[in-house]
Coordinates of C-alpha atoms and ligand atoms in Angstrom, one line a residue:
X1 CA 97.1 282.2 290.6
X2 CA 94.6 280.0 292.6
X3 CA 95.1 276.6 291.5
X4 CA 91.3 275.7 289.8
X5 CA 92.1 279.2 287.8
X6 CA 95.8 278.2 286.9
X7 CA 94.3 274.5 285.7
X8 CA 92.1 275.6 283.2
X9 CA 94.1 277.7 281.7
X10 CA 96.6 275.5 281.4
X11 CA 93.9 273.0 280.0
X12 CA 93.3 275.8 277.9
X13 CA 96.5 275.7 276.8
X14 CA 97.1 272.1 276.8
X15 CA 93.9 271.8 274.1
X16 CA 95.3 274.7 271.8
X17 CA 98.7 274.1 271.7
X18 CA 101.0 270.1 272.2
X19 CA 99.3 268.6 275.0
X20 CA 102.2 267.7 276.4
X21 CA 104.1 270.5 276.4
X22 CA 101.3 272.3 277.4
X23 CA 101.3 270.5 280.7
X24 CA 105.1 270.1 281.1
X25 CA 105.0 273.8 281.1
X26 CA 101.9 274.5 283.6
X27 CA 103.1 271.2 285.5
X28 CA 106.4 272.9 287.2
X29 CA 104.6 275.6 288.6
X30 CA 102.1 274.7 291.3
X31 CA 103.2 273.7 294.9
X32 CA 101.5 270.6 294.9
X33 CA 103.5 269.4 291.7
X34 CA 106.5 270.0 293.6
X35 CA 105.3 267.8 296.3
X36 CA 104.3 265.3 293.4
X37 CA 107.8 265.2 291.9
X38 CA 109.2 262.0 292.5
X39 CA 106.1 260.2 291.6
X40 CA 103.2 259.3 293.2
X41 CA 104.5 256.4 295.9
X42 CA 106.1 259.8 297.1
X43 CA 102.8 262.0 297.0
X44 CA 103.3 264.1 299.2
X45 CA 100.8 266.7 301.0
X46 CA 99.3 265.4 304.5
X47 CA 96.2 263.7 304.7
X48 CA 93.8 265.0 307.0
X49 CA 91.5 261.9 307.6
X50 CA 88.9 264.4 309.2
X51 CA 88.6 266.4 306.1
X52 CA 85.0 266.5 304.7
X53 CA 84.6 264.6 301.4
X54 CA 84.0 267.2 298.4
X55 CA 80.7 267.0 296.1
X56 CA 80.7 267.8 292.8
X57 CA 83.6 266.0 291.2
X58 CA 84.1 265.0 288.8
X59 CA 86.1 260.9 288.5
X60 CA 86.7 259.4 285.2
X61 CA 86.6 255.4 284.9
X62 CA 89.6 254.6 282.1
X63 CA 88.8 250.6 281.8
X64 CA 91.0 248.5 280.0
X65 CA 88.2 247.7 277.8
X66 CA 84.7 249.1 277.0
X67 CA 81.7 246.5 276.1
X68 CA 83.9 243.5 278.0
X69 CA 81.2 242.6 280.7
X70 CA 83.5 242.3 283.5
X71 CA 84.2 246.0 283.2
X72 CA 80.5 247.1 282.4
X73 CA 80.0 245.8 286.0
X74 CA 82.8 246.9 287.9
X75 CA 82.6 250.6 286.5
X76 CA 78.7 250.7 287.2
X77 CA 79.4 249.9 290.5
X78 CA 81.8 252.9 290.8
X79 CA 79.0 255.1 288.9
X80 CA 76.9 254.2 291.4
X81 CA 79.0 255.2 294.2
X82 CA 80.2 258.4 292.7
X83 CA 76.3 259.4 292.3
X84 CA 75.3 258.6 296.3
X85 CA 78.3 261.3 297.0
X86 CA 77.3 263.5 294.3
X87 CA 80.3 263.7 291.9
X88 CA 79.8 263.0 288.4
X89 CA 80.7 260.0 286.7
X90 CA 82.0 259.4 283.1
X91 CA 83.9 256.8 281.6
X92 CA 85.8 256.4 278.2
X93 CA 88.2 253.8 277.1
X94 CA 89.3 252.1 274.3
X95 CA 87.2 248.5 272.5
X96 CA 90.3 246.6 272.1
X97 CA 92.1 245.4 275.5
X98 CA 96.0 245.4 273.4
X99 CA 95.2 249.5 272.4
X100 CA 97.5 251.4 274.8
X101 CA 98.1 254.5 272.4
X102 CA 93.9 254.5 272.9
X103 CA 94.1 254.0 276.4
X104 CA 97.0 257.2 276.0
X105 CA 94.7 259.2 274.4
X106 CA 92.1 258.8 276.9
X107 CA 94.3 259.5 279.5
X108 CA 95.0 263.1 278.3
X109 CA 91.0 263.8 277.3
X110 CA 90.2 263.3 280.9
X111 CA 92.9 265.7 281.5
X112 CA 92.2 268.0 279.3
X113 CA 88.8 268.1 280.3
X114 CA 90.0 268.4 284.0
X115 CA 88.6 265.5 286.1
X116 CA 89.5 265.9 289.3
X117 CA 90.3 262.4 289.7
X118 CA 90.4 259.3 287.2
X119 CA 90.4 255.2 287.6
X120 CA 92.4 253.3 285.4
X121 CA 92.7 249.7 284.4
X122 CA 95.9 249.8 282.7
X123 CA 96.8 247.4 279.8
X124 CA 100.4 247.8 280.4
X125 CA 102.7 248.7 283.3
X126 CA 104.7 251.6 281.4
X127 CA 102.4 252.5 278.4
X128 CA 100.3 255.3 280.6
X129 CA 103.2 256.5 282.3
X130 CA 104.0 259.7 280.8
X131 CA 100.5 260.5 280.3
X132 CA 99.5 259.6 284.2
X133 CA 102.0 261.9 285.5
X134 CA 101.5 264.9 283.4
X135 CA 97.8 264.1 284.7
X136 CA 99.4 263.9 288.6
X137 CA 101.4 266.9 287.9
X138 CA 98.0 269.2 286.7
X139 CA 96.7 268.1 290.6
X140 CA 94.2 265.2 289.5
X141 CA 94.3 262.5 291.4
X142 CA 95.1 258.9 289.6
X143 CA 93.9 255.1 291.0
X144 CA 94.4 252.5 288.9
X145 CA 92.4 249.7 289.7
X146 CA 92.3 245.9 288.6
X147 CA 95.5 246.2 286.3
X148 CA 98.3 248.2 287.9
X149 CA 101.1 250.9 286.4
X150 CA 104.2 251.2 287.9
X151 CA 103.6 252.2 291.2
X152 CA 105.2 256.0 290.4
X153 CA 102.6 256.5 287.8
X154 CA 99.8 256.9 290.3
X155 CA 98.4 257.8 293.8
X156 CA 96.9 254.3 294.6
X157 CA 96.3 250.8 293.3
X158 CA 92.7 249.5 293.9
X159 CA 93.5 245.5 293.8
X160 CA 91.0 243.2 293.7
X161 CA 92.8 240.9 295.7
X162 CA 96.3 239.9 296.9
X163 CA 98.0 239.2 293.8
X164 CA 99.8 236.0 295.0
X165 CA 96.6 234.5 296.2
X166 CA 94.9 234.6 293.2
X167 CA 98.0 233.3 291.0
X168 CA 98.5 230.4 293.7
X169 CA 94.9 229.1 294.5
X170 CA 93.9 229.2 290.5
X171 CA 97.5 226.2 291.0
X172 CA 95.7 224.5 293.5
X173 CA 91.9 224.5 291.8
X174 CA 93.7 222.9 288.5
X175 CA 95.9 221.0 290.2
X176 CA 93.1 219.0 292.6
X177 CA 90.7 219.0 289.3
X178 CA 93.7 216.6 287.0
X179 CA 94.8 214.4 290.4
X180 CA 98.3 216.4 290.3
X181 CA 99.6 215.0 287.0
X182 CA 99.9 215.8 283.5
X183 CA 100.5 218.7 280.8
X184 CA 98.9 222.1 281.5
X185 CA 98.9 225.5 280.1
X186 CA 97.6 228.9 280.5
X187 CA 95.3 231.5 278.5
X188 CA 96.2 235.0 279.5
X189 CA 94.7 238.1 278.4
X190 CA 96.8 241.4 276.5
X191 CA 100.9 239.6 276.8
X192 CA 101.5 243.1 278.6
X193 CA 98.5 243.0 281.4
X194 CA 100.0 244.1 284.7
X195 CA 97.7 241.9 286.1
X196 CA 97.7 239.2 284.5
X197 CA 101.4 238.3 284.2
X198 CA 101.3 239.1 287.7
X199 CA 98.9 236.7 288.6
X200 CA 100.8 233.9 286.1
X201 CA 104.3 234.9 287.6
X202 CA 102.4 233.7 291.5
X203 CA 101.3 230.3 289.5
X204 CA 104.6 229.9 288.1
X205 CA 106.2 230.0 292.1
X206 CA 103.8 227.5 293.2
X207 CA 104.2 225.5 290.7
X208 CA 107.6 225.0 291.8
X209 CA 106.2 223.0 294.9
X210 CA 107.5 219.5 295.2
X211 CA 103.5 218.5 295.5
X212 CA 103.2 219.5 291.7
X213 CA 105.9 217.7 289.9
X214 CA 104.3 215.4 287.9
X215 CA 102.6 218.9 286.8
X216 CA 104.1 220.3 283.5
X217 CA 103.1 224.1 282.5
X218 CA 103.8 223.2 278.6
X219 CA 102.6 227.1 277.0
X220 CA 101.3 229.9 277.9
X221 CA 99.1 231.2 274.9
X222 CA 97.5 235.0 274.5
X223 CA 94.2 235.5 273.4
X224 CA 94.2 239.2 274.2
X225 CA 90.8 239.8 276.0
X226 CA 88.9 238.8 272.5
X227 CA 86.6 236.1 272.3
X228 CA 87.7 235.1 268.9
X229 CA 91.3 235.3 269.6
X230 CA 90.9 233.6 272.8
X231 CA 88.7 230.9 271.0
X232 CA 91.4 230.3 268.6
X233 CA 94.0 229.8 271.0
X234 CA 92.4 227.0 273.2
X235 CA 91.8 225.3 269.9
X236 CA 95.6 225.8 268.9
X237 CA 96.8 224.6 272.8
X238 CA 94.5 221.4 271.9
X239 CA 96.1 220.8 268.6
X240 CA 99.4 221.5 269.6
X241 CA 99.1 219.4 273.1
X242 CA 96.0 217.1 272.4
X243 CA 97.4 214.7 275.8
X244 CA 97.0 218.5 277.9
X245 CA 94.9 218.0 280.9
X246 CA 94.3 221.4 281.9
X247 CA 94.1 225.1 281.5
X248 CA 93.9 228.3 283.4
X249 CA 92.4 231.3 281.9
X250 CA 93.1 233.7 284.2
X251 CA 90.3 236.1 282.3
X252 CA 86.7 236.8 282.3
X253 CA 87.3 236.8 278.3
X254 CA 89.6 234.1 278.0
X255 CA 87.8 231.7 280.5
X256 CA 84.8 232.1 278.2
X257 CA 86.0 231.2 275.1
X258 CA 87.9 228.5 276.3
X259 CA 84.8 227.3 277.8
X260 CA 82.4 227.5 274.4
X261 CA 85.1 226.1 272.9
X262 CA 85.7 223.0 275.1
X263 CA 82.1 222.3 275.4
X264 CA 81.2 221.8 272.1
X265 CA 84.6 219.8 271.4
X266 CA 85.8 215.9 272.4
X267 CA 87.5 217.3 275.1
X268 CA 84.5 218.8 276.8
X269 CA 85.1 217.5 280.7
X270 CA 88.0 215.6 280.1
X271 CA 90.7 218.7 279.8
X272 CA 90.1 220.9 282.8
X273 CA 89.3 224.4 282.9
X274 CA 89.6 227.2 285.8
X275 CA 90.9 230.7 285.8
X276 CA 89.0 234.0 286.5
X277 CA 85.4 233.7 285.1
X278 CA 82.0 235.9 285.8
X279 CA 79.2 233.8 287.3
X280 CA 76.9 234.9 284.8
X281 CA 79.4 233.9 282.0
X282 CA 80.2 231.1 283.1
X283 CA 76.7 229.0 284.8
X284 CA 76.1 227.2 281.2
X285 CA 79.5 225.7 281.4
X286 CA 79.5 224.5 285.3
X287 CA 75.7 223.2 284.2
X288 CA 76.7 221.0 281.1
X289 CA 79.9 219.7 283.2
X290 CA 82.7 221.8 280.6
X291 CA 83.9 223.2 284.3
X292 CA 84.3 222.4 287.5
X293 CA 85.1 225.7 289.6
X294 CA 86.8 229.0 289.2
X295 CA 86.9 232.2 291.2
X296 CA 86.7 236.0 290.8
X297 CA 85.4 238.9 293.2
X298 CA 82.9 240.9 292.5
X299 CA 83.5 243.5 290.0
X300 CA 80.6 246.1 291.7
X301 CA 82.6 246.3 294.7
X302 CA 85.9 246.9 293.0
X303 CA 84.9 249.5 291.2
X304 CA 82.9 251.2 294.1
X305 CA 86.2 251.1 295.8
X306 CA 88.2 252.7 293.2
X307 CA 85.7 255.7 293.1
X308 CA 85.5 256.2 296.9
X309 CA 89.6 255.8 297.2
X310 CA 89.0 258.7 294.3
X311 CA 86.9 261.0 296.3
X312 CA 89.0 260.5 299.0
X313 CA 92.2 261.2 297.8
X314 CA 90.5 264.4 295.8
X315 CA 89.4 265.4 299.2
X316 CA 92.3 265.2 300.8
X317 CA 91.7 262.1 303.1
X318 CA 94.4 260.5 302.2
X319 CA 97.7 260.9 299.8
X320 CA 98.7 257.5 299.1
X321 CA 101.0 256.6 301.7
X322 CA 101.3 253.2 303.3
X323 CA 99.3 253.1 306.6
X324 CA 96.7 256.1 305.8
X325 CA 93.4 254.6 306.6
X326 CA 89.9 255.7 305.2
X327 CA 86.3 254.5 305.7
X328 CA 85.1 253.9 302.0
X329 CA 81.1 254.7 302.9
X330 CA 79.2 251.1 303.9
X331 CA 82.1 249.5 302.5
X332 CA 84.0 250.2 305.8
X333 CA 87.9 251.2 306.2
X334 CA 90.6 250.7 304.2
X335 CA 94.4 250.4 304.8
X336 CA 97.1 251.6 302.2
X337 CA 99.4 249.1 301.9
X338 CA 102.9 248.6 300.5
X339 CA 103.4 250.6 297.0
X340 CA 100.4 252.6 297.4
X341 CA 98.5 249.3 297.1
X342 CA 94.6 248.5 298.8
X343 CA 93.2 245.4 298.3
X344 CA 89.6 244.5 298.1
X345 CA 89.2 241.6 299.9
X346 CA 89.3 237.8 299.1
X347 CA 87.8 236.0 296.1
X348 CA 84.8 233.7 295.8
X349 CA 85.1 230.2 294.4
X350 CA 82.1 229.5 292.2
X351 CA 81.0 225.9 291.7
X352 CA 77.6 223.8 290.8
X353 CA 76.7 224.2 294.4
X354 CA 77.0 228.2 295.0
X355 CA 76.7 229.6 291.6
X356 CA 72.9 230.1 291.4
X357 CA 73.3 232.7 294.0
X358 CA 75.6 234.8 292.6
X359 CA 74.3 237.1 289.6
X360 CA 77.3 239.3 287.9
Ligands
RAM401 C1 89.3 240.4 282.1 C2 90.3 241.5 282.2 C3 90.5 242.1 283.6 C4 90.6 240.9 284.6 C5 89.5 240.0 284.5 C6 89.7 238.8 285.4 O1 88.0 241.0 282.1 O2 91.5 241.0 281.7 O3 91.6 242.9 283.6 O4 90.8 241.4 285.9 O5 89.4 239.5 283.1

C-alpha cells in the first residue's frame, strides 16, 4: 500500500475506532516508521538538500496558548510563510497555557486529520510525548518551536535563541538595574514550561558568579501564562518580601502583569523589573519609568522558521540530524544543531531609547 493510501485509512481507522490503538497498529507497518523507531533525534531517511520543496501541505501551528499575543504573532508569521510556498496553514490549541490533556488532544486532531507536518509549543517536556510519536510514527513531520519536548518526541526544535543566553543576560539586565545587591525573585510561566525552567535553571548558574553574591534569589513564583494569576503573584512576592529589589518574569504574560501591577503600586520604579516582554506590551511601562529594559526576539520570525524547517523536513530536505543545513526562503540557511536543535538568532534588548521602533 502506497503510503498517502495506507495513512488515511489508518486515519480512518484511528477516528472510528481508539485513536491510539488505531495508530499503534498502522504505526509498525510503514518503512519509514521503522526508520523512526528510536525517536526522532534518530530520524532516520537521508536528506536530499537538493530535493524540491512540496506545495500543497498542509502544517499545523499547536501553540502553547491561543489569544496570548506573543503567539498570535509568532504563528501569523508562520501563516504567512506557509502561504508564500503554498501549503495550508491551520492552527488549534488550547486557551489555558497549564492544559496539556488539551494540548494532547490537539495533537491527535492534527493527526487524525493528517497534516503533513505540525509546530508545537509544548507546555511540558513529557506531556505530548506519546501523542507526538504516534504522530511521527503515521509519517508527519513534528517541530516544536519556543517550548521544547524531549528531544525523542520530535524531528526538530525551532529555539528562539540559545537557551543559556537568554537565562544568563536576563542575570545581568537585573543585576546592573539593583547595583548587584539585594533580594530578588522570579515570575515564571506554566511550573512545567520546557522553556521556561530552562531559561531559570541558566539564571540559576550565573547566579552562582562570585560578582553576584550580595544577590539573593528568595522565590520563584508561577503565574501560569494568566494575567490574573500572574497579577496576583507579583502582589504576593511584594507582601511576602516587601525589602525585594527585583524581579524577572521570564514571560510575555508574566512581565505584563507584573508591570500593571508595579506601576500602579508604591513600588513602581523602586523594585526592578526585566524578563521576556513584547515591545508592544510593554512601551507604557518603559514610558512611565515601572521598567528599565528587557529582551525578546521577534516572534514573526520564529514562527516563519518553524513553518519553513516544516516544509523542509516534509520535503525531504532535511531529517533532523545535527549538521544538515537548509536555506529557510529570505531567511537564509540554517544549521541543525545538537539534539535536533536550530536556533533563531540572538535577542533584542528593548529600552526607552530603541523601543519606538519596534512594533510586535
Ligand atoms: C509567553 C510564553 C512563551 C514564551 C514567552 C516569552 O508568551 O510562555 O512560551 O516564550 O512568554
Amino acid at each position: 500500500m502506497r503510503h498517502a493510501s495506507l495513512r488515511r485509512t489508518c486515519a480512518a481507522l484511528a477516528a472510528a475506532t481508539s485513536l491510539a490503538v488505531a495508530l499503534t497498529a498502522c504505526g509498525g507497518t510503514t518503512k519509514k516508521d521503522v526508520q523512526n523507531e528510536g525517536g526522532a533525534a534518530a530520524t532516520a531517511g537521508k536528506a536530499d538538500p537538493d530535493a524540491a520543496l512540496k506545495k500543497g501541505l498542509t502544517v499545523g501551528f499547536l501553540p502553547k496558548q491561543v489569544n496570548n499575543p506573543y503567539f498570535t504573532t509568532a504563528d501569523n508569521g508562520g501563516k504567512k510563510a506557509l502561504r508564500e510556498l503554498g501549503e495550508t496553514y491551520k492552527e488549534v490549541g488550547p486557551s489555558s497555557a497549564t492544559d496539556t490533556s488539551g494540548q494532547v488532544s490537539y495533537v491527535n486532531t492534527l493527526t487524525q486529520q493528517q497534516a503533513d507536518a505540525m509546530a508545537v509549543s509544548a507546555q511540558d517536556p513529557g506531556a505530548l510525548c506519546t501523542a507526538l510519536k504516534q504522530a511521527m510514527k503515521n509519517g508527519i513531520k513534528v517541530v516544536t518551536y519556543d517550548s521544547d519536548t524531549k528531544p525523542d518526541c520530535r524531528n526538530v526544535f525551532v529555539s528562539q535563541a540559545s537557551a543559556e543566553d537568554l537565562g544568563r543576560t536576563e542575570v545581568q539586565l537585573l543585576a546592573e538595574q539593583i547595583g548587584y545587591k539585594g533580594k530578588i525573585a522570579i515570575l515564571s510561566a506554566a511550573q512545567t514550561a520546557t522553556n521556561q525552567n530552562t531559561w531559570i535553571g541558566y539564571m540559576k548558574e550565573e547566579l552562582k558568579d562570585p560578582k553576584y553574591k550580595n544577590i539573593e534569589l528568595v522565590k520563584i513564583a508561577y503565574g501560569n501564562d494568566d494575567a490574573q494569576t500572574s497579577f496576583q503573584q507579583t502582589q504576593g512576592l511584594l507582601q511576602q518580601y516587601p525589602d525585594l529589589k527585583g524581579i524577572i518574569s521570564p514571560t510575555t504574560v508574566g512581565i505584563k502583569a507584573a508591570a500593571q501591577y508595579l506601576s500602579g503600586s508604591r513600588y513602581k520604579g523602586k523594585v526592578k523589573l526585566t524578563g521576556l516582554g513584547t515591545p508592544d506590551d510593554m512601551r507604557r511601562y518603559v514610558k512611565d519609568g515601572t521598567v528599565e529594559s528587557f529582551e525578546l526576539w521577534d516572534p514573526a520570525k520564529l514562527g516563519e522558521l518553524a513553518a519553513r524547517t516544516a516544509v523542509a523536513l516534509a520535503s525531504g530536505q532535511i531529517t533532523g540530524k545535527e549538521g544538515e543545513t537548509f536555506t529557510a526562503g529570505p531567511m537564509g540557511t540554517y544549521t541543525i544543531g545538537k539534539d535536533g536543535v536550530i536556533d533563531l538568532g540572538k535577542p533584542t534588548v528593548f529600552d526607552a531609547e530603541n523601543i519606538d521602533q519596534f512594533h510586535f
